[in-house]
């Protein structure tokens, strides 16, 4: 019976994958915290988010108070399965650790690739949305290249704007990404957040062929740091604080951000990731 159910899930996944949102941003912009809070908020509302961690160090597990799992890179040694990389909390937030360098992904055998992609497709089919905590695109561009939607996270810090613009430029020039959702984090108020967006929009409009869409902001709130000390999501531990309310509002709106660069059906996320990693390695000769 379980084999039959798995087969049915895979058939559904082949026809209809949930939308994926890749979150990118400069160092210090709070990307990992933000994507984890959005995933927790969606889960608390009865959604079925799959939070995908590409960052090293089990950052998401620590922030969310979850036990560390294996990483995607470790499967090359253990020859285990996707279940070794997954953990869930008590209200349905599913976290999967896909941390691995592009070189580590390319070293996996084709047989192992196929098995892992098949297993992941079943997990993906049971999810409503994929939230991707991306690695630095200079080190590993593949996750940001293949996501349906890109969310660039900025903060009022000047370095954040510089790094954000560099990310836009590279993704547009090298990987033909044209649509970006812009979210400002840790702003003092709406006016400051809008000013940050307007500065980026002005520069990008002059030099890049991209479409930027403002999707909202999260106010600076010391409660977020307190919740991290407790290893609990802010939206769970301090649901009435300003940041938690903003996370919840953004999570409610997130499905409306779905506007992929390409309308053609795509493969399962992991299958697409593995194929893209191999293609990029072939192009660069690495």
Tab-separated table of N, CA, C and O in Angstrom, residues 160-280:
chain	number	residue	atom	x	y	z
A	160	UNK	N	24.628	46.365	2.206
A	160	UNK	CA	23.542	45.508	1.741
A	160	UNK	C	23.073	45.935	0.358
A	160	UNK	O	22.825	45.092	-0.513
A	161	UNK	N	22.958	47.235	0.150
A	161	UNK	CA	22.524	47.742	-1.151
A	161	UNK	C	23.563	47.423	-2.225
A	161	UNK	O	23.221	46.997	-3.334
A	162	UNK	N	24.843	47.593	-1.887
A	162	UNK	CA	25.915	47.299	-2.841
A	162	UNK	C	25.922	45.825	-3.225
A	162	UNK	O	26.004	45.471	-4.407
A	163	UNK	N	25.826	44.969	-2.219
A	163	UNK	CA	25.830	43.531	-2.486
A	163	UNK	C	24.558	43.097	-3.216
A	163	UNK	O	24.598	42.204	-4.068
A	164	UNK	N	23.436	43.718	-2.864
A	164	UNK	CA	22.184	43.396	-3.542
A	164	UNK	C	22.240	43.740	-5.016
A	164	UNK	O	21.793	42.945	-5.866
A	165	UNK	N	22.781	44.895	-5.332
A	165	UNK	CA	22.907	45.294	-6.736
A	165	UNK	C	23.831	44.329	-7.483
A	165	UNK	O	23.537	43.939	-8.623
A	166	UNK	N	24.925	43.919	-6.839
A	166	UNK	CA	25.844	42.977	-7.479
A	166	UNK	C	25.147	41.650	-7.781
A	166	UNK	O	25.371	41.039	-8.836
A	167	UNK	N	24.282	41.211	-6.867
A	167	UNK	CA	23.537	39.968	-7.091
A	167	UNK	C	22.576	40.111	-8.270
A	167	UNK	O	22.463	39.209	-9.114
A	168	UNK	N	21.865	41.242	-8.310
A	168	UNK	CA	20.964	41.495	-9.441
A	168	UNK	C	21.727	41.448	-10.759
A	168	UNK	O	21.295	40.819	-11.729
A	169	UNK	N	22.848	42.142	-10.779
A	169	UNK	CA	23.629	42.244	-12.019
A	169	UNK	C	24.096	40.878	-12.495
A	169	UNK	O	23.980	40.546	-13.683
A	170	UNK	N	24.593	40.070	-11.565
A	170	UNK	CA	25.102	38.768	-11.978
A	170	UNK	C	23.979	37.835	-12.414
A	170	UNK	O	24.095	37.135	-13.427
A	171	UNK	N	22.899	37.796	-11.666
A	171	UNK	CA	21.801	36.907	-12.024
A	171	UNK	C	21.156	37.306	-13.343
A	171	UNK	O	20.702	36.452	-14.107
A	172	UNK	N	21.119	38.600	-13.620
A	172	UNK	CA	20.549	39.062	-14.886
A	172	UNK	C	21.497	38.800	-16.054
A	172	UNK	O	21.087	38.286	-17.103
A	173	UNK	N	22.772	39.139	-15.874
A	173	UNK	CA	23.731	39.044	-16.977
A	173	UNK	C	24.145	37.614	-17.279
A	173	UNK	O	24.259	37.220	-18.449
A	174	UNK	N	24.369	36.822	-16.233
A	174	UNK	CA	24.903	35.477	-16.432
A	174	UNK	C	23.842	34.392	-16.503
A	174	UNK	O	24.075	33.339	-17.108
A	175	UNK	N	22.652	34.637	-15.886
A	175	UNK	CA	21.665	33.568	-15.771
A	175	UNK	C	20.273	33.976	-16.228
A	175	UNK	O	19.298	33.279	-15.957
A	176	UNK	N	20.190	35.111	-16.902
A	176	UNK	CA	18.953	35.555	-17.571
A	176	UNK	C	17.765	35.656	-16.635
A	176	UNK	O	16.624	35.435	-17.040
A	177	UNK	N	18.008	36.020	-15.373
A	177	UNK	CA	16.894	36.263	-14.459
A	177	UNK	C	16.455	37.716	-14.607
A	177	UNK	O	17.276	38.627	-14.632
A	178	UNK	N	15.152	37.944	-14.684
A	178	UNK	CA	14.640	39.279	-14.976
A	178	UNK	C	13.703	39.820	-13.898
A	178	UNK	O	13.553	41.024	-13.766
A	179	UNK	N	13.073	38.947	-13.131
A	179	UNK	CA	12.077	39.399	-12.155
A	179	UNK	C	12.587	39.165	-10.735
A	179	UNK	O	13.015	38.068	-10.394
A	180	UNK	N	12.500	40.205	-9.931
A	180	UNK	CA	12.981	40.134	-8.556
A	180	UNK	C	11.969	40.773	-7.615
A	180	UNK	O	11.507	41.899	-7.853
A	181	UNK	N	11.627	40.042	-6.570
A	181	UNK	CA	10.831	40.607	-5.486
A	181	UNK	C	11.802	41.211	-4.474
A	181	UNK	O	12.786	40.571	-4.100
A	182	UNK	N	11.525	42.422	-4.029
A	182	UNK	CA	12.424	43.116	-3.113
A	182	UNK	C	11.756	43.258	-1.753
A	182	UNK	O	10.661	43.821	-1.636
A	183	UNK	N	12.432	42.754	-0.725
A	183	UNK	CA	11.931	42.812	0.637
A	183	UNK	C	12.996	43.484	1.502
A	183	UNK	O	14.159	43.077	1.488
A	184	UNK	N	12.608	44.500	2.228
A	184	UNK	CA	13.558	45.233	3.072
A	184	UNK	C	13.416	44.755	4.517
A	184	UNK	O	12.321	44.745	5.074
A	185	UNK	N	14.530	44.373	5.095
A	185	UNK	CA	14.563	43.815	6.442
A	185	UNK	C	15.235	44.792	7.403
A	185	UNK	O	16.130	45.544	7.013
A	186	UNK	N	14.770	44.790	8.639
A	186	UNK	CA	15.391	45.582	9.714
A	186	UNK	C	15.331	47.083	9.468
A	186	UNK	O	16.268	47.819	9.809
A	187	UNK	N	14.253	47.538	8.860
A	187	UNK	CA	14.068	48.980	8.653
A	187	UNK	C	13.408	49.601	9.880
A	187	UNK	O	12.620	48.952	10.579
A	188	UNK	N	13.718	50.875	10.138
A	188	UNK	CA	13.113	51.552	11.281
A	188	UNK	C	11.622	51.795	11.072
A	188	UNK	O	10.842	51.750	12.009
A	189	UNK	N	11.236	52.063	9.830
A	189	UNK	CA	9.829	52.320	9.535
A	189	UNK	C	9.605	52.166	8.035
A	189	UNK	O	10.532	51.871	7.266
A	190	UNK	N	8.347	52.352	7.625
A	190	UNK	CA	7.977	52.196	6.215
A	190	UNK	C	8.758	53.151	5.324
A	190	UNK	O	9.198	52.782	4.222
A	191	UNK	N	8.933	54.393	5.776
A	191	UNK	CA	9.612	55.397	4.958
A	191	UNK	C	11.059	54.991	4.682
A	191	UNK	O	11.547	55.132	3.558
A	192	UNK	N	11.750	54.472	5.709
A	192	UNK	CA	13.135	54.044	5.486
A	192	UNK	C	13.178	52.860	4.525
A	192	UNK	O	14.043	52.790	3.652
A	193	UNK	N	12.262	51.914	4.687
A	193	UNK	CA	12.227	50.748	3.807
A	193	UNK	C	11.977	51.169	2.359
A	193	UNK	O	12.632	50.680	1.429
A	194	UNK	N	11.038	52.082	2.151
A	194	UNK	CA	10.752	52.555	0.798
A	194	UNK	C	11.950	53.279	0.195
A	194	UNK	O	12.233	53.148	-0.996
A	195	UNK	N	12.666	54.029	1.027
A	195	UNK	CA	13.847	54.745	0.540
A	195	UNK	C	14.918	53.766	0.065
A	195	UNK	O	15.584	54.003	-0.960
A	196	UNK	N	15.087	52.651	0.787
A	196	UNK	CA	16.052	51.624	0.381
A	196	UNK	C	15.650	51.029	-0.963
A	196	UNK	O	16.476	50.894	-1.882
A	197	UNK	N	14.379	50.680	-1.097
A	197	UNK	CA	13.907	50.127	-2.364
A	197	UNK	C	14.078	51.131	-3.503
A	197	UNK	O	14.527	50.767	-4.598
A	198	UNK	N	13.735	52.374	-3.266
A	198	UNK	CA	13.816	53.389	-4.322
A	198	UNK	C	15.250	53.600	-4.802
A	198	UNK	O	15.486	53.824	-6.001
A	199	UNK	N	16.210	53.515	-3.874
A	199	UNK	CA	17.607	53.670	-4.282
A	199	UNK	C	18.035	52.534	-5.207
A	199	UNK	O	18.676	52.755	-6.237
A	200	UNK	N	17.674	51.310	-4.832
A	200	UNK	CA	18.030	50.175	-5.687
A	200	UNK	C	17.303	50.254	-7.015
A	200	UNK	O	17.899	50.024	-8.083
A	201	UNK	N	16.038	50.586	-6.994
A	201	UNK	CA	15.238	50.657	-8.214
A	201	UNK	C	15.784	51.704	-9.179
A	201	UNK	O	15.801	51.505	-10.395
A	202	UNK	N	16.252	52.819	-8.632
A	202	UNK	CA	16.793	53.882	-9.472
A	202	UNK	C	18.069	53.437	-10.168
A	202	UNK	O	18.230	53.623	-11.389
A	203	UNK	N	18.982	52.817	-9.416
A	203	UNK	CA	20.246	52.374	-10.008
A	203	UNK	C	20.018	51.236	-11.000
A	203	UNK	O	20.558	51.227	-12.105
A	204	UNK	N	19.204	50.261	-10.599
A	204	UNK	CA	18.942	49.116	-11.476
A	204	UNK	C	18.231	49.558	-12.751
A	204	UNK	O	18.501	49.041	-13.842
A	205	UNK	N	17.325	50.525	-12.626
A	205	UNK	CA	16.600	51.010	-13.800
A	205	UNK	C	17.497	51.658	-14.816
A	205	UNK	O	17.234	51.617	-16.029
A	206	UNK	N	18.586	52.253	-14.347
A	206	UNK	CA	19.518	52.923	-15.259
A	206	UNK	C	20.444	51.948	-15.970
A	206	UNK	O	20.873	52.211	-17.102
A	207	UNK	N	20.774	50.821	-15.329
A	207	UNK	CA	21.851	49.979	-15.858
A	207	UNK	C	21.467	48.527	-16.135
A	207	UNK	O	22.217	47.830	-16.820
A	208	UNK	N	20.337	48.059	-15.627
A	208	UNK	CA	19.983	46.654	-15.788
A	208	UNK	C	18.591	46.502	-16.395
A	208	UNK	O	17.707	47.299	-16.122
A	209	UNK	N	18.433	45.456	-17.185
A	209	UNK	CA	17.113	45.145	-17.748
A	209	UNK	C	16.406	44.155	-16.840
A	209	UNK	O	16.300	42.953	-17.128
A	210	UNK	N	15.940	44.655	-15.693
A	210	UNK	CA	15.255	43.807	-14.719
A	210	UNK	C	13.981	44.493	-14.253
A	210	UNK	O	13.833	45.710	-14.372
A	211	UNK	N	13.063	43.691	-13.726
A	211	UNK	CA	11.823	44.214	-13.146
A	211	UNK	C	11.868	43.967	-11.658
A	211	UNK	O	11.972	42.811	-11.208
A	212	UNK	N	11.816	45.036	-10.872
A	212	UNK	CA	11.847	44.928	-9.423
A	212	UNK	C	10.457	45.190	-8.860
A	212	UNK	O	9.808	46.163	-9.241
A	213	UNK	N	10.034	44.350	-7.951
A	213	UNK	CA	8.711	44.508	-7.335
A	213	UNK	C	8.860	44.578	-5.818
A	213	UNK	O	9.384	43.679	-5.188
A	214	UNK	N	8.384	45.676	-5.260
A	214	UNK	CA	8.379	45.839	-3.804
A	214	UNK	C	7.322	44.917	-3.213
A	214	UNK	O	6.167	44.918	-3.645
A	215	UNK	N	7.714	44.104	-2.209
A	215	UNK	CA	6.735	43.201	-1.592
A	215	UNK	C	6.542	43.465	-0.102
A	215	UNK	O	5.632	42.883	0.499
A	216	UNK	N	7.362	44.318	0.497
A	216	UNK	CA	7.121	44.650	1.893
A	216	UNK	C	8.401	44.818	2.690
A	216	UNK	O	9.506	44.808	2.155
A	217	UNK	N	8.235	44.975	4.015
A	217	UNK	CA	9.402	45.152	4.881
A	217	UNK	C	9.134	44.549	6.253
A	217	UNK	O	7.984	44.298	6.636
A	218	UNK	N	10.220	44.310	6.975
A	218	UNK	CA	10.167	43.842	8.357
A	218	UNK	C	10.855	44.896	9.215
A	218	UNK	O	11.992	45.277	8.939
A	219	UNK	N	10.185	45.386	10.249
A	219	UNK	CA	10.801	46.424	11.081
A	219	UNK	C	11.918	45.867	11.959
A	219	UNK	O	11.916	44.681	12.320
A	220	UNK	N	12.877	46.720	12.281
A	220	UNK	CA	13.919	46.344	13.244
A	220	UNK	C	13.257	46.057	14.585
A	220	UNK	O	12.432	46.831	15.061
A	221	UNK	N	13.601	44.923	15.190
A	221	UNK	CA	12.931	44.501	16.424
A	221	UNK	C	13.893	43.608	17.205
A	221	UNK	O	14.263	42.523	16.740
A	222	UNK	N	14.289	44.051	18.399
A	222	UNK	CA	15.238	43.286	19.212
A	222	UNK	C	14.663	41.954	19.681
A	222	UNK	O	15.410	41.060	20.102
A	223	UNK	N	13.356	41.798	19.591
A	223	UNK	CA	12.728	40.542	20.007
A	223	UNK	C	13.195	39.373	19.144
A	223	UNK	O	13.239	38.229	19.610
A	224	UNK	N	13.557	39.647	17.889
A	224	UNK	CA	14.023	38.575	16.997
A	224	UNK	C	15.284	37.933	17.569
A	224	UNK	O	15.414	36.703	17.596
A	225	UNK	N	16.206	38.750	18.047
A	225	UNK	CA	17.431	38.205	18.632
A	225	UNK	C	17.115	37.397	19.893
A	225	UNK	O	17.724	36.367	20.163
A	226	UNK	N	16.150	37.867	20.669
A	226	UNK	CA	15.761	37.133	21.884
A	226	UNK	C	15.205	35.755	21.524
A	226	UNK	O	15.522	34.756	22.178
A	227	UNK	N	14.390	35.694	20.486
A	227	UNK	CA	13.818	34.408	20.084
A	227	UNK	C	14.900	33.454	19.589
A	227	UNK	O	14.812	32.236	19.798
A	228	UNK	N	15.940	33.997	18.947
A	228	UNK	CA	17.045	33.145	18.495
A	228	UNK	C	17.798	32.559	19.675
A	228	UNK	O	18.254	31.416	19.623
A	229	UNK	N	17.942	33.344	20.747
A	229	UNK	CA	18.580	32.838	21.958
A	229	UNK	C	17.785	31.673	22.541
A	229	UNK	O	18.351	30.695	23.047
A	230	UNK	N	16.462	31.766	22.431
A	230	UNK	CA	15.586	30.704	22.931
A	230	UNK	C	15.462	29.535	21.956
A	230	UNK	O	14.846	28.522	22.284
A	231	UNK	N	16.012	29.709	20.745
A	231	UNK	CA	15.909	28.699	19.686
A	231	UNK	C	14.451	28.385	19.364
A	231	UNK	O	14.046	27.230	19.242
A	232	UNK	N	13.693	29.446	19.191
A	232	UNK	CA	12.291	29.321	18.789
A	232	UNK	C	11.985	30.414	17.775
A	232	UNK	O	12.500	31.536	17.898
A	233	UNK	N	11.151	30.142	16.785
A	233	UNK	CA	10.780	31.192	15.828
A	233	UNK	C	10.070	32.348	16.529
A	233	UNK	O	9.286	32.130	17.474
A	234	UNK	N	10.320	33.547	16.089
A	234	UNK	CA	9.675	34.721	16.677
A	234	UNK	C	8.162	34.634	16.546
A	234	UNK	O	7.431	35.022	17.461
A	235	UNK	N	7.691	34.114	15.418
A	235	UNK	CA	6.241	34.049	15.191
A	235	UNK	C	5.556	33.077	16.141
A	235	UNK	O	4.343	33.134	16.333
A	236	UNK	N	6.322	32.191	16.749
A	236	UNK	CA	5.776	31.263	17.732
A	236	UNK	C	5.963	31.799	19.149
A	236	UNK	O	5.026	31.811	19.961
A	237	UNK	N	7.177	32.265	19.456
A	237	UNK	CA	7.502	32.657	20.825
A	237	UNK	C	6.948	34.026	21.204
A	237	UNK	O	6.534	34.242	22.344
A	238	UNK	N	6.952	34.950	20.249
A	238	UNK	CA	6.523	36.325	20.530
A	238	UNK	C	5.604	36.801	19.408
A	238	UNK	O	5.918	37.729	18.669
A	239	UNK	N	4.473	36.157	19.281
A	239	UNK	CA	3.595	36.335	18.117
A	239	UNK	C	3.052	37.754	17.972
A	239	UNK	O	2.638	38.133	16.864
A	240	UNK	N	3.049	38.542	19.048
A	240	UNK	CA	2.463	39.882	18.976
A	240	UNK	C	3.494	40.989	18.780
A	240	UNK	O	3.126	42.160	18.728
A	241	UNK	N	4.764	40.645	18.685
A	241	UNK	CA	5.766	41.694	18.476
A	241	UNK	C	5.701	42.195	17.035
A	241	UNK	O	5.116	41.547	16.158
A	242	UNK	N	6.307	43.345	16.782
A	242	UNK	CA	6.195	43.974	15.462
A	242	UNK	C	6.767	43.098	14.353
A	242	UNK	O	6.168	42.961	13.282
A	243	UNK	N	7.929	42.510	14.593
A	243	UNK	CA	8.538	41.683	13.558
A	243	UNK	C	7.683	40.455	13.258
A	243	UNK	O	7.493	40.090	12.093
A	244	UNK	N	7.150	39.812	14.293
A	244	UNK	CA	6.320	38.623	14.092
A	244	UNK	C	5.073	38.953	13.283
A	244	UNK	O	4.661	38.176	12.405
A	245	UNK	N	4.459	40.076	13.564
A	245	UNK	CA	3.281	40.484	12.791
A	245	UNK	C	3.644	40.718	11.337
A	245	UNK	O	2.892	40.354	10.423
A	246	UNK	N	4.821	41.315	11.102
A	246	UNK	CA	5.262	41.537	9.717
A	246	UNK	C	5.538	40.211	9.016
A	246	UNK	O	5.142	40.017	7.853
A	247	UNK	N	6.217	39.274	9.701
A	247	UNK	CA	6.475	37.958	9.104
A	247	UNK	C	5.152	37.281	8.716
A	247	UNK	O	5.041	36.683	7.633
A	248	UNK	N	4.179	37.365	9.595
A	248	UNK	CA	2.895	36.713	9.336
A	248	UNK	C	2.188	37.333	8.135
A	248	UNK	O	1.623	36.624	7.297
A	249	UNK	N	2.217	38.656	8.046
A	249	UNK	CA	1.590	39.333	6.908
A	249	UNK	C	2.287	38.978	5.600
A	249	UNK	O	1.634	38.727	4.581
A	250	UNK	N	3.612	38.928	5.632
A	250	UNK	CA	4.366	38.571	4.427
A	250	UNK	C	4.095	37.128	4.017
A	250	UNK	O	3.971	36.827	2.827
A	251	UNK	N	4.002	36.236	4.997
A	251	UNK	CA	3.714	34.832	4.688
A	251	UNK	C	2.343	34.688	4.033
A	251	UNK	O	2.160	33.884	3.107
A	252	UNK	N	1.367	35.465	4.494
A	252	UNK	CA	0.034	35.429	3.894
A	252	UNK	C	0.070	35.883	2.438
A	252	UNK	O	-0.673	35.378	1.596
A	253	UNK	N	0.946	36.848	2.148
A	253	UNK	CA	1.011	37.411	0.804
A	253	UNK	C	1.911	36.619	-0.130
A	253	UNK	O	1.802	36.741	-1.348
A	254	UNK	N	2.786	35.799	0.412
A	254	UNK	CA	3.815	35.142	-0.398
A	254	UNK	C	3.274	34.389	-1.617
A	254	UNK	O	3.859	34.487	-2.701
A	255	UNK	N	2.177	33.631	-1.522
A	255	UNK	CA	1.689	32.940	-2.727
A	255	UNK	C	1.388	33.885	-3.894
A	255	UNK	O	1.491	33.488	-5.055
A	256	UNK	N	1.057	35.135	-3.588
A	256	UNK	CA	0.748	36.095	-4.651
A	256	UNK	C	1.994	36.619	-5.355
A	256	UNK	O	1.895	37.282	-6.390
A	257	UNK	N	3.167	36.344	-4.800
A	257	UNK	CA	4.406	36.788	-5.442
A	257	UNK	C	4.795	35.875	-6.592
A	257	UNK	O	5.706	36.193	-7.353
A	258	UNK	N	4.141	34.741	-6.713
A	258	UNK	CA	4.551	33.740	-7.696
A	258	UNK	C	4.362	34.269	-9.117
A	258	UNK	O	3.237	34.444	-9.591
A	259	UNK	N	5.478	34.543	-9.783
A	259	UNK	CA	5.472	35.020	-11.166
A	259	UNK	C	6.797	34.629	-11.793
A	259	UNK	O	7.710	35.452	-11.932
A	260	UNK	N	6.957	33.351	-12.158
A	260	UNK	CA	8.254	32.864	-12.636
A	260	UNK	C	8.667	33.482	-13.966
A	260	UNK	O	7.823	33.900	-14.761
A	261	UNK	N	9.981	33.539	-14.185
A	261	UNK	CA	10.512	34.048	-15.448
A	261	UNK	C	10.054	33.178	-16.622
A	261	UNK	O	9.858	33.664	-17.728
A	262	UNK	N	9.918	31.882	-16.376
A	262	UNK	CA	9.507	30.962	-17.427
A	262	UNK	C	8.178	30.319	-17.059
A	262	UNK	O	7.956	29.955	-15.911
A	263	UNK	N	7.303	30.178	-18.032
A	263	UNK	CA	6.003	29.565	-17.800
A	263	UNK	C	5.994	28.070	-18.112
A	263	UNK	O	5.034	27.379	-17.828
A	264	UNK	N	7.079	27.567	-18.719
A	264	UNK	CA	7.130	26.152	-19.086
A	264	UNK	C	7.213	25.280	-17.831
A	264	UNK	O	7.801	25.686	-16.825
A	265	UNK	N	6.622	24.083	-17.854
A	265	UNK	CA	6.713	23.178	-16.701
A	265	UNK	C	8.166	22.863	-16.379
A	265	UNK	O	9.011	22.770	-17.269
A	266	UNK	N	8.480	22.711	-15.106
A	266	UNK	CA	9.846	22.420	-14.704
A	266	UNK	C	9.943	21.031	-14.081
A	266	UNK	O	8.939	20.401	-13.764
A	267	UNK	N	11.182	20.593	-13.925
A	267	UNK	CA	11.428	19.334	-13.235
A	267	UNK	C	11.294	19.541	-11.731
A	267	UNK	O	11.160	20.666	-11.244
A	268	UNK	N	11.374	18.445	-10.999
A	268	UNK	CA	11.472	18.523	-9.555
A	268	UNK	C	12.681	19.387	-9.190
A	268	UNK	O	13.681	19.418	-9.918
A	269	UNK	N	12.583	20.097	-8.060
A	269	UNK	CA	13.647	21.034	-7.685
A	269	UNK	C	15.001	20.344	-7.610
A	269	UNK	O	15.995	20.836	-8.165
A	270	UNK	N	15.080	19.197	-6.929
A	270	UNK	CA	16.376	18.550	-6.763
A	270	UNK	C	16.910	18.029	-8.089
A	270	UNK	O	18.106	18.147	-8.380
A	271	UNK	N	16.038	17.472	-8.897
A	271	UNK	CA	16.473	16.997	-10.214
A	271	UNK	C	17.013	18.165	-11.037
A	271	UNK	O	18.066	18.063	-11.675
A	272	UNK	N	16.288	19.285	-11.004
A	272	UNK	CA	16.720	20.482	-11.733
A	272	UNK	C	18.049	20.997	-11.180
A	272	UNK	O	18.932	21.414	-11.935
A	273	UNK	N	18.210	20.960	-9.863
A	273	UNK	CA	19.448	21.424	-9.228
A	273	UNK	C	20.639	20.589	-9.676
A	273	UNK	O	21.698	21.129	-10.018
A	274	UNK	N	20.473	19.280	-9.671
A	274	UNK	CA	21.572	18.405	-10.056
A	274	UNK	C	21.947	18.584	-11.528
A	274	UNK	O	23.132	18.640	-11.874
A	275	UNK	N	20.961	18.678	-12.389
A	275	UNK	CA	21.237	18.858	-13.814
A	275	UNK	C	21.909	20.206	-14.083
A	275	UNK	O	22.843	20.302	-14.888
A	276	UNK	N	21.427	21.251	-13.409
A	276	UNK	CA	21.995	22.586	-13.611
A	276	UNK	C	23.424	22.655	-13.084
A	276	UNK	O	24.300	23.260	-13.705
A	277	UNK	N	23.675	22.038	-11.945
A	277	UNK	CA	25.024	22.011	-11.395
A	277	UNK	C	25.984	21.362	-12.373
A	277	UNK	O	27.099	21.850	-12.613
A	278	UNK	N	25.561	20.242	-12.954
A	278	UNK	CA	26.405	19.549	-13.938
A	278	UNK	C	26.628	20.410	-15.178
A	278	UNK	O	27.757	20.508	-15.675
A	279	UNK	N	25.582	21.060	-15.648
A	279	UNK	CA	25.710	21.897	-16.847
A	279	UNK	C	26.646	23.078	-16.599
A	279	UNK	O	27.483	23.413	-17.452
A	280	UNK	N	26.519	23.726	-15.445
A	280	UNK	CA	27.381	24.854	-15.127
A	280	UNK	C	28.838	24.407	-14.989
A	280	UNK	O	29.768	25.109	-15.410
